[in-house]
């Protein structure tokens, strides 16, 4: 069975962020995960775009009083993904810095994970 194509909204977001690389949309938990080179840097849930955040870029989002993604709205659990300001969704030039920030957070997370795996392997080898 062929994969279901992304919604028109998700396809438009991928096109807007194309200058960053080959943005791929994959169905995830009723929404979509957006990735470049296999690194998920954004989510789309209920037609809302969220970018990955970490300690480096979180303040840019929280300073604008943007709220983190809640996978279950009735529960306090949040994920490290925040929406860009609404105005960023209208202009590619305004969206790209937010998207780049999310991709950079994904790169940092991948580097941290790789370093942890390398340390673990080194410890096992001793």
mmCIF file of N, CA, C and O in Angstrom, residues 9 13 43-50 69 83-84 89:
data_model
loop_
_atom_site.group_PDB
_atom_site.id
_atom_site.type_symbol
_atom_site.label_atom_id
_atom_site.label_comp_id
_atom_site.label_asym_id
_atom_site.label_seq_id
_atom_site.Cartn_x
_atom_site.Cartn_y
_atom_site.Cartn_z
ATOM 1 N N UNK A 9 -1.320 21.463 3.650
ATOM 2 C CA UNK A 9 -0.644 22.366 4.598
ATOM 3 C C UNK A 9 0.802 21.905 4.831
ATOM 4 O O UNK A 9 1.740 22.695 4.762
ATOM 5 N N UNK A 13 4.383 23.707 3.864
ATOM 6 C CA UNK A 13 5.452 23.965 4.839
ATOM 7 C C UNK A 13 6.781 23.406 4.334
ATOM 8 O O UNK A 13 7.820 24.068 4.431
ATOM 9 N N UNK A 43 7.453 19.167 14.052
ATOM 10 C CA UNK A 43 6.242 18.350 14.105
ATOM 11 C C UNK A 43 5.082 19.183 13.606
ATOM 12 O O UNK A 43 5.083 20.404 13.762
ATOM 13 N N UNK A 44 4.100 18.522 13.040
ATOM 14 C CA UNK A 44 2.843 19.178 12.709
ATOM 15 C C UNK A 44 1.745 18.351 13.355
ATOM 16 O O UNK A 44 1.620 17.156 13.088
ATOM 17 N N UNK A 45 1.006 18.981 14.258
ATOM 18 C CA UNK A 45 -0.102 18.316 14.944
ATOM 19 C C UNK A 45 -1.299 19.255 14.928
ATOM 20 O O UNK A 45 -1.162 20.443 15.244
ATOM 21 N N UNK A 46 -2.443 18.725 14.539
ATOM 22 C CA UNK A 46 -3.659 19.549 14.439
ATOM 23 C C UNK A 46 -3.404 20.836 13.652
ATOM 24 O O UNK A 46 -3.792 21.930 14.067
ATOM 25 N N UNK A 47 -2.727 20.691 12.525
ATOM 26 C CA UNK A 47 -2.389 21.817 11.649
ATOM 27 C C UNK A 47 -1.635 22.937 12.355
ATOM 28 O O UNK A 47 -1.752 24.109 12.000
ATOM 29 N N UNK A 48 -0.838 22.568 13.349
ATOM 30 C CA UNK A 48 0.049 23.521 14.007
ATOM 31 C C UNK A 48 1.473 23.010 13.848
ATOM 32 O O UNK A 48 1.753 21.845 14.093
ATOM 33 N N UNK A 49 2.361 23.907 13.421
ATOM 34 C CA UNK A 49 3.772 23.587 13.228
ATOM 35 C C UNK A 49 4.529 23.858 14.522
ATOM 36 O O UNK A 49 4.314 24.883 15.177
ATOM 37 N N UNK A 50 5.405 22.929 14.899
ATOM 38 C CA UNK A 50 6.245 23.072 16.084
ATOM 39 C C UNK A 50 7.686 22.744 15.700
ATOM 40 O O UNK A 50 7.921 21.765 14.993
ATOM 41 N N UNK A 69 4.557 22.129 22.748
ATOM 42 C CA UNK A 69 3.615 21.126 22.247
ATOM 43 C C UNK A 69 3.177 20.216 23.386
ATOM 44 O O UNK A 69 3.996 19.708 24.143
ATOM 45 N N UNK A 83 5.876 26.250 18.744
ATOM 46 C CA UNK A 83 5.461 26.832 17.461
ATOM 47 C C UNK A 83 6.210 28.128 17.191
ATOM 48 O O UNK A 83 6.606 28.822 18.129
ATOM 49 N N UNK A 84 6.401 28.473 15.925
ATOM 50 C CA UNK A 84 6.952 29.791 15.611
ATOM 51 C C UNK A 84 5.822 30.821 15.782
ATOM 52 O O UNK A 84 4.661 30.433 15.903
ATOM 53 N N UNK A 89 4.454 32.081 9.582
ATOM 54 C CA UNK A 89 3.818 31.136 8.662
ATOM 55 C C UNK A 89 3.386 31.795 7.359
ATOM 56 O O UNK A 89 3.031 31.118 6.403
#
